[in-house]
């Protein structure tokens, strides 16, 4: 069940620490009309000869089948396909925003990063006529606040954040973020929280009735005060091994991404709670770079990935839900798994969006909490 940094990648949405800095360094930031695609779309040929096109993809390790490149070459007949790996969104942003042509055609980044890249004019608008498998997506997958209508990104995986807990060790089933923000005596020093900026702040913001995307100084300060008050009562901050801590009994409640809550543990002792104050909706996406010279092949690749037999691989092998109805219908969901959370329930969560320069407020918040 090890889910350490080295055996399984962190959720893509973990890596938000440098977003504002990466965008600022490139002169970017959230545009005033973040739902509108920046720049004109290229004129693409639906029947282009893909044998003359090659592909370069950047993606997290373990996020695609190892044999995908060979299958794509055989199926799409592209001249070549090379898969590069990035460990965090920041690494991807460095590649994609560096001066000159990155050579990348398709990139996997989280939703708020796709929003930032689009605001910088770096993304090619999605051409739906070249991706007929978009029809496989749940209707809810077109309602993501950072890119309604999937104008410049295509969702690959999605999920939410909640409280993962030991059923046999809690005296009360958690149902509120306050259960971990103000842990009862029986949970003293047996609770963990994440340190990644937006997810460190999330429980406090939601408990206070604020938006996870707030940029108001007074609301962020109230959240900071709550987190400072909480800190002495925590076991630790943990973004990677909280599931293991639950299984071995070291922790009884932890802040967790749904896909990393080990609810399928054979002993059946692990539960997952959606706090009544609400939570987030995180999404990992596929985007096409405006600089790509292989845009028809890039669209064909995304279309191929959206086929049920390919896209279902992600749900089975990385335990993340995919926003693809046809793909999820092929998945045999294990007992206790959170893969069965319905799309409409996921959409109850608040999508995390790019805050531009305001993201630095969360950088300061995280640094301040950890320094206390």
XYZ file of C-alpha atoms in Angstrom:
372
model
C 0.000 0.000 0.000
C 3.020 2.290 -0.073
C 2.168 5.539 -1.798
C 5.390 7.378 -1.250
C 6.784 9.986 -3.577
C 9.016 7.349 -5.139
C 6.544 4.543 -5.738
C 3.585 6.524 -6.899
C 3.349 10.090 -8.058
C 1.648 12.692 -5.907
C -1.715 13.869 -7.217
C -1.069 16.415 -9.909
C -2.912 19.003 -7.950
C -0.418 18.774 -5.137
C 2.167 20.798 -6.974
C 0.797 24.318 -6.689
C 3.558 26.014 -4.728
C 5.242 27.730 -7.687
C 2.286 28.496 -9.946
C 2.080 32.205 -9.241
C 5.845 32.537 -9.532
C 5.945 30.540 -12.764
C 3.195 32.618 -14.298
C 4.663 35.879 -13.075
C 8.092 34.969 -14.470
C 6.518 34.576 -17.893
C 4.537 37.771 -17.668
C 1.319 35.851 -17.254
C -1.526 35.625 -14.838
C -5.247 35.009 -14.832
C -6.836 37.006 -17.594
C -9.924 39.112 -17.067
C -11.867 36.595 -19.173
C -10.339 33.333 -18.063
C -12.979 31.253 -19.791
C -12.085 32.639 -23.221
C -9.372 31.005 -25.281
C -6.437 33.273 -25.974
C -5.440 33.683 -29.618
C -6.867 32.378 -32.861
C -7.189 28.675 -33.551
C -5.069 27.151 -36.285
C -6.748 25.804 -39.397
C -6.453 22.040 -39.085
C -7.094 19.285 -41.585
C -9.358 16.465 -40.352
C -7.783 14.084 -42.867
C -4.171 15.128 -42.386
C -1.488 12.538 -43.143
C -0.332 11.597 -39.626
C 2.558 9.528 -40.971
C 4.345 12.839 -41.499
C 3.787 14.019 -37.928
C 5.608 13.143 -34.703
C 4.541 13.709 -31.117
C 6.214 14.738 -27.892
C 4.208 14.403 -24.695
C 5.042 15.482 -21.156
C 3.216 13.627 -18.376
C 3.650 12.400 -14.802
C 5.401 9.073 -14.371
C 2.929 6.182 -14.180
C 0.058 8.289 -15.534
C -0.174 6.503 -18.886
C 0.270 2.832 -19.866
C 3.936 2.034 -20.525
C 3.026 0.558 -23.896
C 1.042 3.635 -24.975
C 3.722 4.964 -27.350
C 3.937 1.674 -29.249
C 0.160 1.408 -29.434
C -0.206 4.974 -30.682
C 2.367 4.432 -33.420
C 0.609 1.276 -34.531
C -2.905 2.720 -34.341
C -2.490 6.316 -35.467
C 0.473 5.626 -37.796
C 2.353 8.684 -36.553
C 6.008 8.860 -37.508
C 7.163 8.822 -33.899
C 6.040 9.555 -30.348
C 8.263 10.392 -27.408
C 7.063 10.519 -23.804
C 8.829 12.911 -21.433
C 8.183 12.812 -17.693
C 7.664 15.613 -15.205
C 7.359 15.108 -11.455
C 5.349 18.228 -10.649
C 3.262 20.870 -12.356
C 6.103 23.298 -11.764
C 8.481 21.131 -13.770
C 5.976 21.038 -16.611
C 5.489 24.805 -16.418
C 9.233 25.343 -16.655
C 9.322 23.288 -19.844
C 6.295 24.927 -21.377
C 7.058 28.560 -20.555
C 10.790 28.643 -21.275
C 11.906 30.897 -24.145
C 11.852 29.194 -27.521
C 9.963 26.136 -28.695
C 9.673 23.435 -26.044
C 8.971 20.838 -28.712
C 6.048 19.607 -26.619
C 2.822 18.891 -28.475
C 0.608 17.548 -25.662
C 1.043 18.278 -21.960
C -0.693 16.871 -18.903
C -1.200 19.613 -16.298
C -3.753 20.361 -13.610
C -6.748 22.546 -14.370
C -5.508 25.761 -12.795
C -2.225 25.377 -14.684
C -4.068 24.914 -17.957
C -5.928 28.117 -17.132
C -2.640 29.946 -16.513
C -1.059 28.629 -19.725
C -4.091 29.705 -21.711
C -3.985 33.172 -20.174
C -0.394 33.413 -21.443
C -1.534 32.556 -24.974
C 0.370 29.264 -25.052
C -2.480 26.832 -25.751
C -4.168 25.792 -28.966
C -7.961 25.823 -28.726
C -9.468 22.350 -28.751
C -11.006 21.394 -32.125
C -13.945 19.139 -31.157
C -14.391 17.875 -34.701
C -10.982 16.191 -34.416
C -11.837 14.539 -31.084
C -15.100 12.626 -31.596
C -14.456 10.691 -28.373
C -15.260 13.863 -26.442
C -18.762 12.412 -26.643
C -17.628 9.783 -24.102
C -17.215 12.410 -21.366
C -19.813 12.952 -18.687
C -21.840 16.139 -19.265
C -20.456 17.387 -15.943
C -16.953 17.324 -17.437
C -17.878 20.314 -19.610
C -18.855 22.422 -16.588
C -15.435 22.871 -14.960
C -15.097 26.461 -13.835
C -11.513 26.964 -15.012
C -12.520 26.001 -18.604
C -16.250 25.663 -19.201
C -16.948 23.845 -22.435
C -13.414 22.373 -22.585
C -12.315 25.159 -24.899
C -8.575 24.693 -24.368
C -8.232 21.573 -22.192
C -9.607 18.039 -21.987
C -10.040 16.507 -18.502
C -8.175 13.262 -17.834
C -8.750 12.515 -14.135
C -10.702 14.216 -11.349
C -11.407 13.891 -7.663
C -11.962 15.646 -4.361
C -10.471 16.102 -0.897
C -11.966 14.973 2.397
C -11.308 13.247 5.704
C -9.928 9.718 5.607
C -10.344 7.917 8.929
C -10.035 4.667 10.889
C -13.556 3.363 11.464
C -12.467 1.270 14.452
C -10.469 4.036 16.150
C -12.756 7.066 15.932
C -15.410 7.641 18.576
C -17.447 9.718 16.144
C -17.587 9.448 12.378
C -16.164 12.748 11.087
C -18.542 14.895 9.072
C -17.003 18.357 9.399
C -13.644 19.960 8.701
C -13.778 21.081 12.335
C -13.288 17.445 13.354
C -9.658 17.723 12.260
C -9.212 21.480 12.748
C -10.318 21.185 16.379
C -9.655 17.508 17.137
C -11.363 16.007 20.203
C -9.278 14.615 23.060
C -9.365 11.055 21.696
C -7.780 12.300 18.441
C -5.134 14.497 20.084
C -1.827 14.128 18.160
C -3.462 11.565 15.854
C -4.492 13.852 12.997
C -2.490 14.852 9.912
C -2.892 17.713 7.456
C -1.334 18.470 4.088
C 1.208 21.238 3.668
C 0.713 21.983 -0.024
C -0.521 25.560 -0.098
C -4.080 25.426 -1.387
C -4.792 22.129 0.403
C -3.346 23.309 3.703
C -5.762 26.225 3.575
C -8.777 24.321 2.209
C -10.194 22.849 5.471
C -9.985 26.148 7.320
C -11.453 28.170 4.455
C -14.381 25.797 4.043
C -14.999 25.548 7.801
C -15.220 29.338 7.907
C -17.635 29.409 4.985
C -15.164 30.925 2.520
C -14.291 30.034 -1.049
C -11.261 27.831 -1.636
C -10.307 30.453 -4.240
C -10.628 33.503 -2.013
C -8.055 36.239 -2.448
C -9.423 38.401 0.372
C -6.743 39.194 2.923
C -9.131 39.169 5.878
C -10.480 35.698 4.993
C -7.022 34.232 4.460
C -5.954 35.729 7.796
C -8.912 34.111 9.585
C -7.912 30.763 8.036
C -4.312 31.313 9.145
C -5.413 31.933 12.721
C -7.427 28.710 12.730
C -4.503 26.706 11.333
C -2.075 28.178 13.857
C -4.464 27.203 16.662
C -4.732 23.693 15.220
C -1.012 22.997 14.796
C -0.106 21.938 18.395
C -2.802 19.249 18.278
C -1.565 17.562 15.090
C 0.494 14.417 14.726
C 2.271 15.933 11.728
C 1.864 17.421 8.277
C 1.943 14.709 5.634
C 1.267 14.906 1.897
C 2.448 11.409 0.982
C 2.140 8.692 3.623
C -1.055 9.609 5.476
C -2.716 6.407 4.244
C 0.033 4.288 5.735
C -0.284 6.159 9.031
C -3.977 5.281 9.129
C -3.377 1.619 8.350
C -0.748 1.229 11.098
C -2.909 3.123 13.606
C -0.531 6.022 14.094
C -3.257 8.385 12.857
C -7.032 8.183 13.236
C -8.088 11.024 10.899
C -6.218 12.650 8.012
C -6.861 15.210 5.314
C -6.699 13.209 2.079
C -7.356 13.119 -1.629
C -10.020 10.547 -2.326
C -7.794 8.444 -4.591
C -5.188 8.169 -1.846
C -7.545 7.178 0.948
C -6.959 3.385 1.260
C -10.618 2.435 1.593
C -9.951 -0.898 -0.126
C -7.607 -2.032 2.662
C -8.405 -5.747 3.242
C -9.326 -5.177 6.882
C -12.093 -2.767 5.892
C -11.163 -0.282 8.597
C -10.752 2.826 6.441
C -13.556 5.263 5.649
C -13.773 8.537 3.731
C -15.968 11.480 4.711
C -17.084 14.418 2.590
C -17.259 17.308 5.090
C -20.620 19.047 5.271
C -19.039 22.458 4.656
C -17.992 21.322 1.185
C -14.665 20.692 -0.485
C -12.814 21.013 -3.777
C -12.886 19.461 -7.214
C -9.411 18.912 -8.630
C -8.879 18.002 -12.290
C -5.868 16.888 -14.326
C -6.056 17.813 -17.980
C -4.567 17.312 -21.438
C -3.644 20.442 -23.414
C -2.163 21.098 -26.854
C 0.553 23.704 -27.224
C 0.013 26.499 -29.735
C 3.658 26.036 -30.758
C 3.011 22.413 -31.795
C 3.737 21.637 -35.443
C 1.774 18.397 -35.131
C -1.633 19.631 -34.047
C -3.667 17.069 -35.994
C -1.655 14.237 -34.435
C -2.020 15.876 -31.013
C -5.798 15.883 -31.352
C -5.710 12.292 -32.595
C -3.709 11.295 -29.520
C -6.234 12.853 -27.144
C -9.036 11.170 -29.055
C -7.234 7.845 -28.717
C -6.761 8.323 -24.955
C -10.470 9.076 -24.582
C -11.391 5.686 -26.009
C -12.972 3.589 -23.216
C -10.384 0.802 -23.252
C -7.498 3.284 -22.921
C -8.993 5.828 -20.519
C -10.293 3.142 -18.143
C -6.663 2.163 -17.533
C -6.210 5.265 -15.367
C -9.069 4.342 -13.026
C -7.846 0.755 -12.655
C -4.128 1.483 -12.320
C -3.801 4.835 -10.554
C -7.063 4.718 -8.604
C -8.294 8.067 -9.875
C -11.743 8.529 -11.326
C -11.870 9.522 -14.986
C -14.529 11.903 -16.350
C -15.330 9.431 -19.115
C -18.698 7.677 -18.824
C -17.879 5.011 -21.409
C -14.557 4.267 -19.700
C -15.965 4.092 -16.172
C -18.627 1.661 -17.349
C -15.798 -0.754 -18.145
C -14.283 -0.552 -14.648
C -15.074 -3.196 -12.058
C -15.103 -1.086 -8.912
C -13.584 -2.915 -5.902
C -15.513 -3.141 -2.662
C -14.999 0.011 -0.633
C -13.427 1.923 -3.515
C -14.155 5.617 -3.973
C -14.098 5.232 -7.758
C -17.880 5.087 -7.677
C -18.398 8.697 -6.569
C -20.946 10.096 -9.019
C -19.951 12.994 -11.316
C -22.745 15.216 -10.009
C -21.430 14.737 -6.474
C -17.922 15.636 -7.609
C -19.275 18.767 -9.234
C -20.562 19.818 -5.801
C -16.917 20.545 -5.039
C -15.423 23.940 -5.822
C -12.951 23.843 -8.705
C -9.531 25.170 -7.797
C -8.611 27.941 -10.220
C -5.518 29.970 -10.969
C -5.390 33.100 -8.805
C -2.540 34.794 -10.642
C -0.488 37.052 -8.391
C -2.870 36.396 -5.486
C -1.423 32.858 -5.297
C 1.520 34.345 -3.399
C -0.831 34.939 -0.474
C -1.132 31.180 -0.062
C 2.630 30.786 -0.392
C 3.048 33.161 2.531
C 0.297 31.404 4.487
C 1.963 28.015 4.120
C 5.394 29.357 5.004
C 4.004 31.122 8.062
C 2.182 28.051 9.368
C 5.190 25.811 8.961
C 7.463 28.344 10.630
C 5.305 28.572 13.783
